[in-house]
Amino acid sequence: MPKAIRDVYGEALAELGAVNPDIVVLDADLSGSTKSSIFKKAHPERFFNMGIAESNMVAAAAGLSVTGKIPFVNTFSVFLTTLGLIAARSQICYGNLNVKFGGAYSGMSDAFDGSSHHATEDIAVMRSLPGMTVIVPSDAASTLWATKFAAEHKGPVYLRLSREAFPDIYDVAAKFEAGKGAVVKDGKDVSVIACGLMVSKALEAAAVMEARGVSVRVIDMYSIKPIDEELIMKCAAETGAVVTAEEHNIYGGLGGAVSEILARGGAGAPTEFVGIRDRFTESGPYPLLLSKYGVDAGGVVSGIEKVLARKK
């Protein structure tokens, strides 16, 4: 049975702390939710509960990094990328400091707490910061890699993490690389470039379309920044149509990043964006929210149908 993304992250963080004494962890009074509590139990002398003071927490992480520590700062994505933003921009990114952001409960995965706790603009915010690397895991194996990558990479990293368990896509031997995406299913009629939970939803949609005689290529674009420009352009050239799929506002996130590459590369492929359509979300059971806002397999099927109707 797939493990919750937050559990994989917390366990990986504790394991990394056992081999690297420079790793320290900060949390904004949500360690039970973010699962940084697993690190706290294993390494209590290197864990700091900063209270509900996200901006101060990020600023403190900046100071710790200057001393040679590798701080992982943790709270819900929506607070990390809003209340923590001024320190993230003006101290960490400006100074290219070695701080890692564990953005928990991304998208609508904090389902019952509504728009105040849902993070649907965070990719746009973090990828716009100079020097920030943005990684969006799609399952347990990619989450494990992403956490290890963040610890080893020199410079600021934002990990977009979920509360939920995502279906397993990769085995433990899978290889990942910043700046690359992965072809998780090949196809020739249309490419769906997805991230996070939407990779598994894209695979579900691909099965539906295959039954209708449409061959769908599915890409896991787990590295949003840097992004795999070569793979994006190859998909546009070989399949002639592109759909992006993300649990995020359609403006500024994965769809924006992909369309920037297509425009700069002169690709003429029609493109459709599956995501939350420029609105705030609400409380409710997570599967129902995904369906209501069109970020499920049905939403991807609809996106494929629309782009194929425009394909020359």
PDB file of C-alpha atoms in Angstrom:
ATOM      1  CA  MET A   1       0.000   0.000   0.000  1.00  0.00           C
ATOM      2  CA  PRO A   2       1.438   3.433  -0.913  1.00  0.00           C
ATOM      3  CA  LYS A   3       2.763   5.530   1.973  1.00  0.00           C
ATOM      4  CA  ALA A   4       1.693   9.108   2.567  1.00  0.00           C
ATOM      5  CA  ILE A   5       4.094  11.588   1.010  1.00  0.00           C
ATOM      6  CA  ARG A   6       4.543  13.400   4.332  1.00  0.00           C
ATOM      7  CA  ASP A   7       5.543  10.147   6.067  1.00  0.00           C
ATOM      8  CA  VAL A   8       8.145   9.335   3.409  1.00  0.00           C
ATOM      9  CA  TYR A   9       9.578  12.843   3.771  1.00  0.00           C
ATOM     10  CA  GLY A  10       9.732  12.712   7.574  1.00  0.00           C
ATOM     11  CA  GLU A  11      11.408   9.319   7.616  1.00  0.00           C
ATOM     12  CA  ALA A  12      13.928  10.351   4.952  1.00  0.00           C
ATOM     13  CA  LEU A  13      14.754  13.509   6.897  1.00  0.00           C
ATOM     14  CA  ALA A  14      15.481  11.502  10.038  1.00  0.00           C
ATOM     15  CA  GLU A  15      17.666   9.055   8.114  1.00  0.00           C
ATOM     16  CA  LEU A  16      19.626  11.887   6.523  1.00  0.00           C
ATOM     17  CA  GLY A  17      20.108  13.455   9.937  1.00  0.00           C
ATOM     18  CA  ALA A  18      21.721  10.258  11.158  1.00  0.00           C
ATOM     19  CA  VAL A  19      24.488  10.475   8.538  1.00  0.00           C
ATOM     20  CA  ASN A  20      24.864  14.255   8.298  1.00  0.00           C
ATOM     21  CA  PRO A  21      25.220  16.089  11.622  1.00  0.00           C
ATOM     22  CA  ASP A  22      24.913  19.467   9.873  1.00  0.00           C
ATOM     23  CA  ILE A  23      21.245  18.915   9.060  1.00  0.00           C
ATOM     24  CA  VAL A  24      18.929  20.852  11.369  1.00  0.00           C
ATOM     25  CA  VAL A  25      15.147  21.044  11.216  1.00  0.00           C
ATOM     26  CA  LEU A  26      12.820  23.920  12.036  1.00  0.00           C
ATOM     27  CA  ASP A  27       9.031  23.764  12.235  1.00  0.00           C
ATOM     28  CA  ALA A  28       6.248  26.275  12.893  1.00  0.00           C
ATOM     29  CA  ASP A  29       4.360  24.285  15.544  1.00  0.00           C
ATOM     30  CA  LEU A  30       3.072  21.741  13.011  1.00  0.00           C
ATOM     31  CA  SER A  31       5.647  18.974  13.291  1.00  0.00           C
ATOM     32  CA  GLY A  32       2.989  16.318  13.831  1.00  0.00           C
ATOM     33  CA  SER A  33       1.413  17.281  10.532  1.00  0.00           C
ATOM     34  CA  THR A  34       4.562  17.910   8.501  1.00  0.00           C
ATOM     35  CA  LYS A  35       6.156  14.770   9.992  1.00  0.00           C
ATOM     36  CA  SER A  36       9.298  16.643  10.927  1.00  0.00           C
ATOM     37  CA  SER A  37       8.393  15.167  14.326  1.00  0.00           C
ATOM     38  CA  ILE A  38      10.110  11.980  13.131  1.00  0.00           C
ATOM     39  CA  PHE A  39      13.377  13.929  12.909  1.00  0.00           C
ATOM     40  CA  LYS A  40      12.629  15.519  16.299  1.00  0.00           C
ATOM     41  CA  LYS A  41      12.320  12.114  17.944  1.00  0.00           C
ATOM     42  CA  ALA A  42      15.577  10.878  16.392  1.00  0.00           C
ATOM     43  CA  HIS A  43      17.634  14.065  16.787  1.00  0.00           C
ATOM     44  CA  PRO A  44      15.997  16.318  19.404  1.00  0.00           C
ATOM     45  CA  GLU A  45      19.112  18.483  19.837  1.00  0.00           C
ATOM     46  CA  ARG A  46      18.875  19.571  16.177  1.00  0.00           C
ATOM     47  CA  PHE A  47      15.152  20.276  16.066  1.00  0.00           C
ATOM     48  CA  PHE A  48      13.695  23.730  16.699  1.00  0.00           C
ATOM     49  CA  ASN A  49      10.002  24.471  17.155  1.00  0.00           C
ATOM     50  CA  MET A  50       9.781  28.148  16.175  1.00  0.00           C
ATOM     51  CA  GLY A  51       6.100  28.511  17.005  1.00  0.00           C
ATOM     52  CA  ILE A  52       3.561  30.154  14.729  1.00  0.00           C
ATOM     53  CA  ALA A  53       6.135  32.611  13.395  1.00  0.00           C
ATOM     54  CA  GLU A  54       6.886  31.551   9.844  1.00  0.00           C
ATOM     55  CA  SER A  55       8.811  34.639   8.779  1.00  0.00           C
ATOM     56  CA  ASN A  56      11.057  34.414  11.825  1.00  0.00           C
ATOM     57  CA  MET A  57      11.544  30.694  11.216  1.00  0.00           C
ATOM     58  CA  VAL A  58      12.793  31.251   7.667  1.00  0.00           C
ATOM     59  CA  ALA A  59      15.037  34.109   8.815  1.00  0.00           C
ATOM     60  CA  ALA A  60      16.473  31.904  11.578  1.00  0.00           C
ATOM     61  CA  ALA A  61      17.190  29.221   8.973  1.00  0.00           C
ATOM     62  CA  ALA A  62      19.125  31.802   6.968  1.00  0.00           C
ATOM     63  CA  GLY A  63      21.297  32.488   9.999  1.00  0.00           C
ATOM     64  CA  LEU A  64      21.868  28.808  10.687  1.00  0.00           C
ATOM     65  CA  SER A  65      22.943  28.228   7.094  1.00  0.00           C
ATOM     66  CA  VAL A  66      25.618  30.913   7.381  1.00  0.00           C
ATOM     67  CA  THR A  67      27.186  28.898  10.214  1.00  0.00           C
ATOM     68  CA  GLY A  68      27.460  25.829   7.963  1.00  0.00           C
ATOM     69  CA  LYS A  69      24.251  24.082   8.968  1.00  0.00           C
ATOM     70  CA  ILE A  70      21.778  22.675   6.424  1.00  0.00           C
ATOM     71  CA  PRO A  71      18.365  23.861   7.646  1.00  0.00           C
ATOM     72  CA  PHE A  72      15.106  22.260   6.536  1.00  0.00           C
ATOM     73  CA  VAL A  73      12.216  24.609   7.328  1.00  0.00           C
ATOM     74  CA  ASN A  74       8.773  23.051   7.542  1.00  0.00           C
ATOM     75  CA  THR A  75       5.181  24.161   7.637  1.00  0.00           C
ATOM     76  CA  PHE A  76       2.147  24.090   5.372  1.00  0.00           C
ATOM     77  CA  SER A  77       3.071  25.254   1.858  1.00  0.00           C
ATOM     78  CA  VAL A  78       0.586  28.117   1.940  1.00  0.00           C
ATOM     79  CA  PHE A  79       2.274  29.674   4.988  1.00  0.00           C
ATOM     80  CA  LEU A  80       5.817  28.904   3.929  1.00  0.00           C
ATOM     81  CA  THR A  81       5.331  30.657   0.579  1.00  0.00           C
ATOM     82  CA  THR A  82       3.414  33.660   1.911  1.00  0.00           C
ATOM     83  CA  LEU A  83       4.365  34.482   5.489  1.00  0.00           C
ATOM     84  CA  GLY A  84       7.857  33.083   4.933  1.00  0.00           C
ATOM     85  CA  LEU A  85       8.299  34.763   1.562  1.00  0.00           C
ATOM     86  CA  ILE A  86      10.050  37.979   2.543  1.00  0.00           C
ATOM     87  CA  ALA A  87      12.867  36.115   4.311  1.00  0.00           C
ATOM     88  CA  ALA A  88      12.978  33.506   1.551  1.00  0.00           C
ATOM     89  CA  ARG A  89      13.440  36.214  -1.054  1.00  0.00           C
ATOM     90  CA  SER A  90      15.489  38.873   0.705  1.00  0.00           C
ATOM     91  CA  GLN A  91      17.776  36.672   2.766  1.00  0.00           C
ATOM     92  CA  ILE A  92      17.926  33.126   1.426  1.00  0.00           C
ATOM     93  CA  CYS A  93      17.628  33.616  -2.324  1.00  0.00           C
ATOM     94  CA  TYR A  94      19.400  36.967  -2.347  1.00  0.00           C
ATOM     95  CA  GLY A  95      22.312  35.376  -0.501  1.00  0.00           C
ATOM     96  CA  ASN A  96      22.003  32.011  -2.285  1.00  0.00           C
ATOM     97  CA  LEU A  97      21.935  30.358   1.128  1.00  0.00           C
ATOM     98  CA  ASN A  98      21.774  26.609   1.647  1.00  0.00           C
ATOM     99  CA  VAL A  99      18.234  26.391   3.067  1.00  0.00           C
ATOM    100  CA  LYS A 100      15.607  23.778   2.206  1.00  0.00           C
ATOM    101  CA  PHE A 101      11.855  24.401   2.259  1.00  0.00           C
ATOM    102  CA  GLY A 102       9.595  21.468   3.103  1.00  0.00           C
ATOM    103  CA  GLY A 103       6.237  22.725   1.873  1.00  0.00           C
ATOM    104  CA  ALA A 104       3.685  20.370   3.447  1.00  0.00           C
ATOM    105  CA  TYR A 105      -0.003  19.901   2.599  1.00  0.00           C
ATOM    106  CA  SER A 106       0.370  21.394  -0.875  1.00  0.00           C
ATOM    107  CA  GLY A 107      -2.476  21.821  -3.323  1.00  0.00           C
ATOM    108  CA  MET A 108      -5.810  21.038  -1.684  1.00  0.00           C
ATOM    109  CA  SER A 109      -4.522  18.149   0.417  1.00  0.00           C
ATOM    110  CA  ASP A 110      -5.417  20.008   3.633  1.00  0.00           C
ATOM    111  CA  ALA A 111      -8.884  19.375   2.337  1.00  0.00           C
ATOM    112  CA  PHE A 112     -11.211  20.393   5.144  1.00  0.00           C
ATOM    113  CA  ASP A 113      -9.480  23.670   6.055  1.00  0.00           C
ATOM    114  CA  GLY A 114     -10.409  25.488   2.869  1.00  0.00           C
ATOM    115  CA  SER A 115      -8.717  28.225   0.880  1.00  0.00           C
ATOM    116  CA  SER A 116      -6.846  29.701   3.851  1.00  0.00           C
ATOM    117  CA  HIS A 117      -4.837  26.479   4.079  1.00  0.00           C
ATOM    118  CA  HIS A 118      -4.763  25.336   0.457  1.00  0.00           C
ATOM    119  CA  ALA A 119      -1.595  26.074  -1.530  1.00  0.00           C
ATOM    120  CA  THR A 120      -2.582  26.646  -5.143  1.00  0.00           C
ATOM    121  CA  GLU A 121      -0.157  29.433  -6.068  1.00  0.00           C
ATOM    122  CA  ASP A 122       3.039  28.176  -4.426  1.00  0.00           C
ATOM    123  CA  ILE A 123       4.814  26.836  -7.530  1.00  0.00           C
ATOM    124  CA  ALA A 124       4.374  30.206  -9.230  1.00  0.00           C
ATOM    125  CA  VAL A 125       5.747  32.027  -6.186  1.00  0.00           C
ATOM    126  CA  MET A 126       8.760  29.831  -5.578  1.00  0.00           C
ATOM    127  CA  ARG A 127       9.874  29.316  -9.167  1.00  0.00           C
ATOM    128  CA  SER A 128       9.939  33.095  -9.637  1.00  0.00           C
ATOM    129  CA  LEU A 129      12.606  33.493  -6.928  1.00  0.00           C
ATOM    130  CA  PRO A 130      16.136  33.748  -8.386  1.00  0.00           C
ATOM    131  CA  GLY A 131      18.237  30.707  -7.553  1.00  0.00           C
ATOM    132  CA  MET A 132      15.385  28.641  -6.106  1.00  0.00           C
ATOM    133  CA  THR A 133      15.170  24.999  -7.205  1.00  0.00           C
ATOM    134  CA  VAL A 134      11.596  23.644  -7.249  1.00  0.00           C
ATOM    135  CA  ILE A 135      10.882  19.896  -7.013  1.00  0.00           C
ATOM    136  CA  VAL A 136       7.419  18.280  -6.999  1.00  0.00           C
ATOM    137  CA  PRO A 137       7.489  14.539  -6.137  1.00  0.00           C
ATOM    138  CA  SER A 138       4.819  12.287  -7.627  1.00  0.00           C
ATOM    139  CA  ASP A 139       5.132   9.213  -5.383  1.00  0.00           C
ATOM    140  CA  ALA A 140       7.106   7.705  -2.502  1.00  0.00           C
ATOM    141  CA  ALA A 141      10.255   6.903  -4.509  1.00  0.00           C
ATOM    142  CA  SER A 142      10.497  10.393  -5.988  1.00  0.00           C
ATOM    143  CA  THR A 143       9.851  11.926  -2.554  1.00  0.00           C
ATOM    144  CA  LEU A 144      12.731   9.934  -1.100  1.00  0.00           C
ATOM    145  CA  TRP A 145      15.015  11.100  -3.908  1.00  0.00           C
ATOM    146  CA  ALA A 146      13.836  14.709  -3.620  1.00  0.00           C
ATOM    147  CA  THR A 147      14.597  14.844   0.105  1.00  0.00           C
ATOM    148  CA  LYS A 148      18.078  13.409  -0.394  1.00  0.00           C
ATOM    149  CA  PHE A 149      18.685  15.733  -3.340  1.00  0.00           C
ATOM    150  CA  ALA A 150      17.708  18.756  -1.260  1.00  0.00           C
ATOM    151  CA  ALA A 151      20.173  17.788   1.462  1.00  0.00           C
ATOM    152  CA  GLU A 152      23.024  17.359  -1.025  1.00  0.00           C
ATOM    153  CA  HIS A 153      22.324  20.318  -3.322  1.00  0.00           C
ATOM    154  CA  LYS A 154      24.058  23.602  -2.523  1.00  0.00           C
ATOM    155  CA  GLY A 155      21.510  26.382  -2.577  1.00  0.00           C
ATOM    156  CA  PRO A 156      17.827  26.942  -1.789  1.00  0.00           C
ATOM    157  CA  VAL A 157      15.376  24.157  -2.642  1.00  0.00           C
ATOM    158  CA  TYR A 158      11.576  24.087  -2.403  1.00  0.00           C
ATOM    159  CA  LEU A 159       9.967  20.657  -2.022  1.00  0.00           C
ATOM    160  CA  ARG A 160       6.246  20.640  -2.791  1.00  0.00           C
ATOM    161  CA  LEU A 161       4.902  17.881  -0.539  1.00  0.00           C
ATOM    162  CA  SER A 162       1.431  16.476   0.073  1.00  0.00           C
ATOM    163  CA  ARG A 163      -0.486  15.182   3.026  1.00  0.00           C
ATOM    164  CA  GLU A 164      -1.766  12.302   0.919  1.00  0.00           C
ATOM    165  CA  ALA A 165      -0.545   8.920  -0.261  1.00  0.00           C
ATOM    166  CA  PHE A 166       0.031   8.920  -4.026  1.00  0.00           C
ATOM    167  CA  PRO A 167      -0.041   5.715  -6.119  1.00  0.00           C
ATOM    168  CA  ASP A 168       3.415   4.239  -6.628  1.00  0.00           C
ATOM    169  CA  ILE A 169       4.823   5.016 -10.073  1.00  0.00           C
ATOM    170  CA  TYR A 170       8.497   4.140  -9.650  1.00  0.00           C
ATOM    171  CA  ASP A 171      10.399   1.341  -7.973  1.00  0.00           C
ATOM    172  CA  VAL A 172      13.104   2.096  -5.441  1.00  0.00           C
ATOM    173  CA  ALA A 173      15.850   1.729  -8.065  1.00  0.00           C
ATOM    174  CA  ALA A 174      14.473   4.544 -10.249  1.00  0.00           C
ATOM    175  CA  LYS A 175      16.888   7.334 -11.141  1.00  0.00           C
ATOM    176  CA  PHE A 176      16.000  11.012 -10.931  1.00  0.00           C
ATOM    177  CA  GLU A 177      17.886  14.181 -11.785  1.00  0.00           C
ATOM    178  CA  ALA A 178      17.213  17.871 -11.215  1.00  0.00           C
ATOM    179  CA  GLY A 179      16.440  19.559 -14.511  1.00  0.00           C
ATOM    180  CA  LYS A 180      14.954  16.404 -15.996  1.00  0.00           C
ATOM    181  CA  GLY A 181      11.520  14.876 -16.438  1.00  0.00           C
ATOM    182  CA  ALA A 182      10.571  11.236 -16.900  1.00  0.00           C
ATOM    183  CA  VAL A 183       8.518   9.508 -19.588  1.00  0.00           C
ATOM    184  CA  VAL A 184       6.282   7.248 -17.491  1.00  0.00           C
ATOM    185  CA  LYS A 185       4.163   6.180 -20.476  1.00  0.00           C
ATOM    186  CA  ASP A 186       4.952   6.611 -24.150  1.00  0.00           C
ATOM    187  CA  GLY A 187       2.444   7.670 -26.786  1.00  0.00           C
ATOM    188  CA  LYS A 188       2.254   9.392 -30.153  1.00  0.00           C
ATOM    189  CA  ASP A 189      -0.946  11.470 -30.363  1.00  0.00           C
ATOM    190  CA  VAL A 190      -0.667  13.888 -27.422  1.00  0.00           C
ATOM    191  CA  SER A 191       1.692  14.552 -24.499  1.00  0.00           C
ATOM    192  CA  VAL A 192       0.425  15.141 -20.973  1.00  0.00           C
ATOM    193  CA  ILE A 193       3.099  16.868 -18.893  1.00  0.00           C
ATOM    194  CA  ALA A 194       2.127  16.553 -15.230  1.00  0.00           C
ATOM    195  CA  CYS A 195       3.542  16.926 -11.735  1.00  0.00           C
ATOM    196  CA  GLY A 196       2.717  15.633  -8.277  1.00  0.00           C
ATOM    197  CA  LEU A 197      -0.582  13.801  -7.840  1.00  0.00           C
ATOM    198  CA  MET A 198      -1.550  14.678 -11.404  1.00  0.00           C
ATOM    199  CA  VAL A 199       0.968  12.201 -12.831  1.00  0.00           C
ATOM    200  CA  SER A 200      -1.107   9.272 -11.578  1.00  0.00           C
ATOM    201  CA  LYS A 201      -4.304  11.057 -12.674  1.00  0.00           C
ATOM    202  CA  ALA A 202      -2.761  11.515 -16.140  1.00  0.00           C
ATOM    203  CA  LEU A 203      -2.031   7.779 -16.300  1.00  0.00           C
ATOM    204  CA  GLU A 204      -5.677   7.079 -15.466  1.00  0.00           C
ATOM    205  CA  ALA A 205      -6.775   9.492 -18.187  1.00  0.00           C
ATOM    206  CA  ALA A 206      -4.368   7.887 -20.654  1.00  0.00           C
ATOM    207  CA  ALA A 207      -6.011   4.509 -20.086  1.00  0.00           C
ATOM    208  CA  VAL A 208      -9.420   6.038 -20.820  1.00  0.00           C
ATOM    209  CA  MET A 209      -8.146   7.626 -24.038  1.00  0.00           C
ATOM    210  CA  GLU A 210      -6.319   4.463 -25.112  1.00  0.00           C
ATOM    211  CA  ALA A 211      -9.687   2.666 -25.048  1.00  0.00           C
ATOM    212  CA  ARG A 212     -10.867   5.292 -27.551  1.00  0.00           C
ATOM    213  CA  GLY A 213      -7.875   4.732 -29.803  1.00  0.00           C
ATOM    214  CA  VAL A 214      -5.849   7.764 -28.675  1.00  0.00           C
ATOM    215  CA  SER A 215      -2.181   7.179 -27.800  1.00  0.00           C
ATOM    216  CA  VAL A 216      -1.153   9.358 -24.856  1.00  0.00           C
ATOM    217  CA  ARG A 217       2.397  10.099 -23.692  1.00  0.00           C
ATOM    218  CA  VAL A 218       2.632  10.908 -19.965  1.00  0.00           C
ATOM    219  CA  ILE A 219       5.548  12.910 -18.589  1.00  0.00           C
ATOM    220  CA  ASP A 220       6.372  13.335 -14.909  1.00  0.00           C
ATOM    221  CA  MET A 221       7.913  16.816 -14.755  1.00  0.00           C
ATOM    222  CA  TYR A 222       9.059  16.434 -11.158  1.00  0.00           C
ATOM    223  CA  SER A 223      11.720  19.120 -11.623  1.00  0.00           C
ATOM    224  CA  ILE A 224       9.873  22.379 -12.251  1.00  0.00           C
ATOM    225  CA  LYS A 225      12.959  24.554 -11.906  1.00  0.00           C
ATOM    226  CA  PRO A 226      15.299  23.805 -13.565  1.00  0.00           C
ATOM    227  CA  ILE A 227      12.977  22.237 -16.133  1.00  0.00           C
ATOM    228  CA  ASP A 228      13.634  19.740 -18.903  1.00  0.00           C
ATOM    229  CA  GLU A 229      13.477  21.999 -21.964  1.00  0.00           C
ATOM    230  CA  GLU A 230      14.716  19.307 -24.327  1.00  0.00           C
ATOM    231  CA  LEU A 231      12.009  16.840 -23.290  1.00  0.00           C
ATOM    232  CA  ILE A 232       9.251  19.466 -23.568  1.00  0.00           C
ATOM    233  CA  MET A 233      10.278  20.437 -27.093  1.00  0.00           C
ATOM    234  CA  LYS A 234      10.642  16.768 -28.073  1.00  0.00           C
ATOM    235  CA  CYS A 235       7.104  16.036 -26.880  1.00  0.00           C
ATOM    236  CA  ALA A 236       5.698  18.961 -28.850  1.00  0.00           C
ATOM    237  CA  ALA A 237       7.529  17.888 -32.010  1.00  0.00           C
ATOM    238  CA  GLU A 238       6.720  14.181 -31.779  1.00  0.00           C
ATOM    239  CA  THR A 239       3.101  14.243 -30.588  1.00  0.00           C
ATOM    240  CA  GLY A 240       1.987  17.628 -31.921  1.00  0.00           C
ATOM    241  CA  ALA A 241      -0.146  18.535 -28.900  1.00  0.00           C
ATOM    242  CA  VAL A 242       0.576  19.236 -25.227  1.00  0.00           C
ATOM    243  CA  VAL A 243      -1.562  19.189 -22.083  1.00  0.00           C
ATOM    244  CA  THR A 244      -0.163  20.314 -18.730  1.00  0.00           C
ATOM    245  CA  ALA A 245      -1.742  18.976 -15.534  1.00  0.00           C
ATOM    246  CA  GLU A 246      -1.179  20.294 -12.017  1.00  0.00           C
ATOM    247  CA  GLU A 247      -2.977  20.680  -8.695  1.00  0.00           C
ATOM    248  CA  HIS A 248      -2.312  24.419  -8.846  1.00  0.00           C
ATOM    249  CA  ASN A 249      -3.675  27.567 -10.419  1.00  0.00           C
ATOM    250  CA  ILE A 250      -3.377  27.429 -14.209  1.00  0.00           C
ATOM    251  CA  TYR A 251      -1.402  30.697 -14.033  1.00  0.00           C
ATOM    252  CA  GLY A 252       2.297  30.676 -13.211  1.00  0.00           C
ATOM    253  CA  GLY A 253       2.866  27.049 -12.301  1.00  0.00           C
ATOM    254  CA  LEU A 254       3.840  24.035 -14.408  1.00  0.00           C
ATOM    255  CA  GLY A 255       1.631  25.190 -17.271  1.00  0.00           C
ATOM    256  CA  GLY A 256       3.318  28.567 -17.303  1.00  0.00           C
ATOM    257  CA  ALA A 257       6.771  27.005 -17.204  1.00  0.00           C
ATOM    258  CA  VAL A 258       6.018  24.609 -20.066  1.00  0.00           C
ATOM    259  CA  SER A 259       4.399  27.277 -22.238  1.00  0.00           C
ATOM    260  CA  GLU A 260       7.419  29.548 -21.732  1.00  0.00           C
ATOM    261  CA  ILE A 261       9.631  26.806 -23.176  1.00  0.00           C
ATOM    262  CA  LEU A 262       7.265  26.135 -26.062  1.00  0.00           C
ATOM    263  CA  ALA A 263       7.070  29.826 -26.923  1.00  0.00           C
ATOM    264  CA  ARG A 264      10.816  30.378 -26.695  1.00  0.00           C
ATOM    265  CA  GLY A 265      11.484  27.277 -28.769  1.00  0.00           C
ATOM    266  CA  GLY A 266       8.991  28.278 -31.460  1.00  0.00           C
ATOM    267  CA  ALA A 267       6.842  25.173 -31.047  1.00  0.00           C
ATOM    268  CA  GLY A 268       3.540  25.361 -32.903  1.00  0.00           C
ATOM    269  CA  ALA A 269       1.814  22.646 -30.884  1.00  0.00           C
ATOM    270  CA  PRO A 270      -1.603  23.520 -29.405  1.00  0.00           C
ATOM    271  CA  THR A 271      -1.509  23.498 -25.616  1.00  0.00           C
ATOM    272  CA  GLU A 272      -4.201  23.012 -22.974  1.00  0.00           C
ATOM    273  CA  PHE A 273      -3.892  23.691 -19.238  1.00  0.00           C
ATOM    274  CA  VAL A 274      -5.486  21.420 -16.637  1.00  0.00           C
ATOM    275  CA  GLY A 275      -5.503  23.004 -13.206  1.00  0.00           C
ATOM    276  CA  ILE A 276      -7.494  25.210 -10.848  1.00  0.00           C
ATOM    277  CA  ARG A 277      -8.988  27.925 -12.989  1.00  0.00           C
ATOM    278  CA  ASP A 278      -8.044  31.143 -11.190  1.00  0.00           C
ATOM    279  CA  ARG A 279     -10.216  30.830  -8.118  1.00  0.00           C
ATOM    280  CA  PHE A 280      -9.961  30.077  -4.432  1.00  0.00           C
ATOM    281  CA  THR A 281     -10.946  26.603  -3.332  1.00  0.00           C
ATOM    282  CA  GLU A 282     -13.067  25.425  -0.431  1.00  0.00           C
ATOM    283  CA  SER A 283     -13.391  22.761   2.233  1.00  0.00           C
ATOM    284  CA  GLY A 284     -14.521  19.218   1.590  1.00  0.00           C
ATOM    285  CA  PRO A 285     -13.388  15.627   1.065  1.00  0.00           C
ATOM    286  CA  TYR A 286     -10.189  15.630  -0.989  1.00  0.00           C
ATOM    287  CA  PRO A 287     -11.419  13.426  -3.882  1.00  0.00           C
ATOM    288  CA  LEU A 288     -14.521  15.596  -4.263  1.00  0.00           C
ATOM    289  CA  LEU A 289     -12.425  18.762  -4.330  1.00  0.00           C
ATOM    290  CA  LEU A 290     -10.158  17.313  -7.022  1.00  0.00           C
ATOM    291  CA  SER A 291     -13.228  16.496  -9.100  1.00  0.00           C
ATOM    292  CA  LYS A 292     -14.970  19.828  -8.509  1.00  0.00           C
ATOM    293  CA  TYR A 293     -11.960  21.858  -9.611  1.00  0.00           C
ATOM    294  CA  GLY A 294     -11.109  19.645 -12.579  1.00  0.00           C
ATOM    295  CA  VAL A 295      -7.824  18.273 -11.248  1.00  0.00           C
ATOM    296  CA  ASP A 296      -8.573  14.586 -11.589  1.00  0.00           C
ATOM    297  CA  ALA A 297      -8.501  12.002 -14.373  1.00  0.00           C
ATOM    298  CA  GLY A 298     -11.722  13.415 -15.808  1.00  0.00           C
ATOM    299  CA  GLY A 299     -10.157  16.865 -15.988  1.00  0.00           C
ATOM    300  CA  VAL A 300      -7.161  15.463 -17.860  1.00  0.00           C
ATOM    301  CA  VAL A 301      -9.440  13.593 -20.287  1.00  0.00           C
ATOM    302  CA  SER A 302     -11.276  16.865 -20.953  1.00  0.00           C
ATOM    303  CA  GLY A 303      -7.968  18.659 -21.552  1.00  0.00           C
ATOM    304  CA  ILE A 304      -6.854  15.979 -24.010  1.00  0.00           C
ATOM    305  CA  GLU A 305     -10.158  16.201 -25.889  1.00  0.00           C
ATOM    306  CA  LYS A 306      -9.877  19.982 -26.163  1.00  0.00           C
ATOM    307  CA  VAL A 307      -6.296  20.004 -27.410  1.00  0.00           C
ATOM    308  CA  LEU A 308      -6.913  17.224 -29.929  1.00  0.00           C
ATOM    309  CA  ALA A 309      -9.800  19.234 -31.369  1.00  0.00           C
ATOM    310  CA  ARG A 310      -7.290  22.008 -32.137  1.00  0.00           C
ATOM    311  CA  LYS A 311      -4.504  19.754 -33.351  1.00  0.00           C
ATOM    312  CA  LYS A 312      -3.689  20.201 -37.038  1.00  0.00           C
TER     313      LYS A 312
END
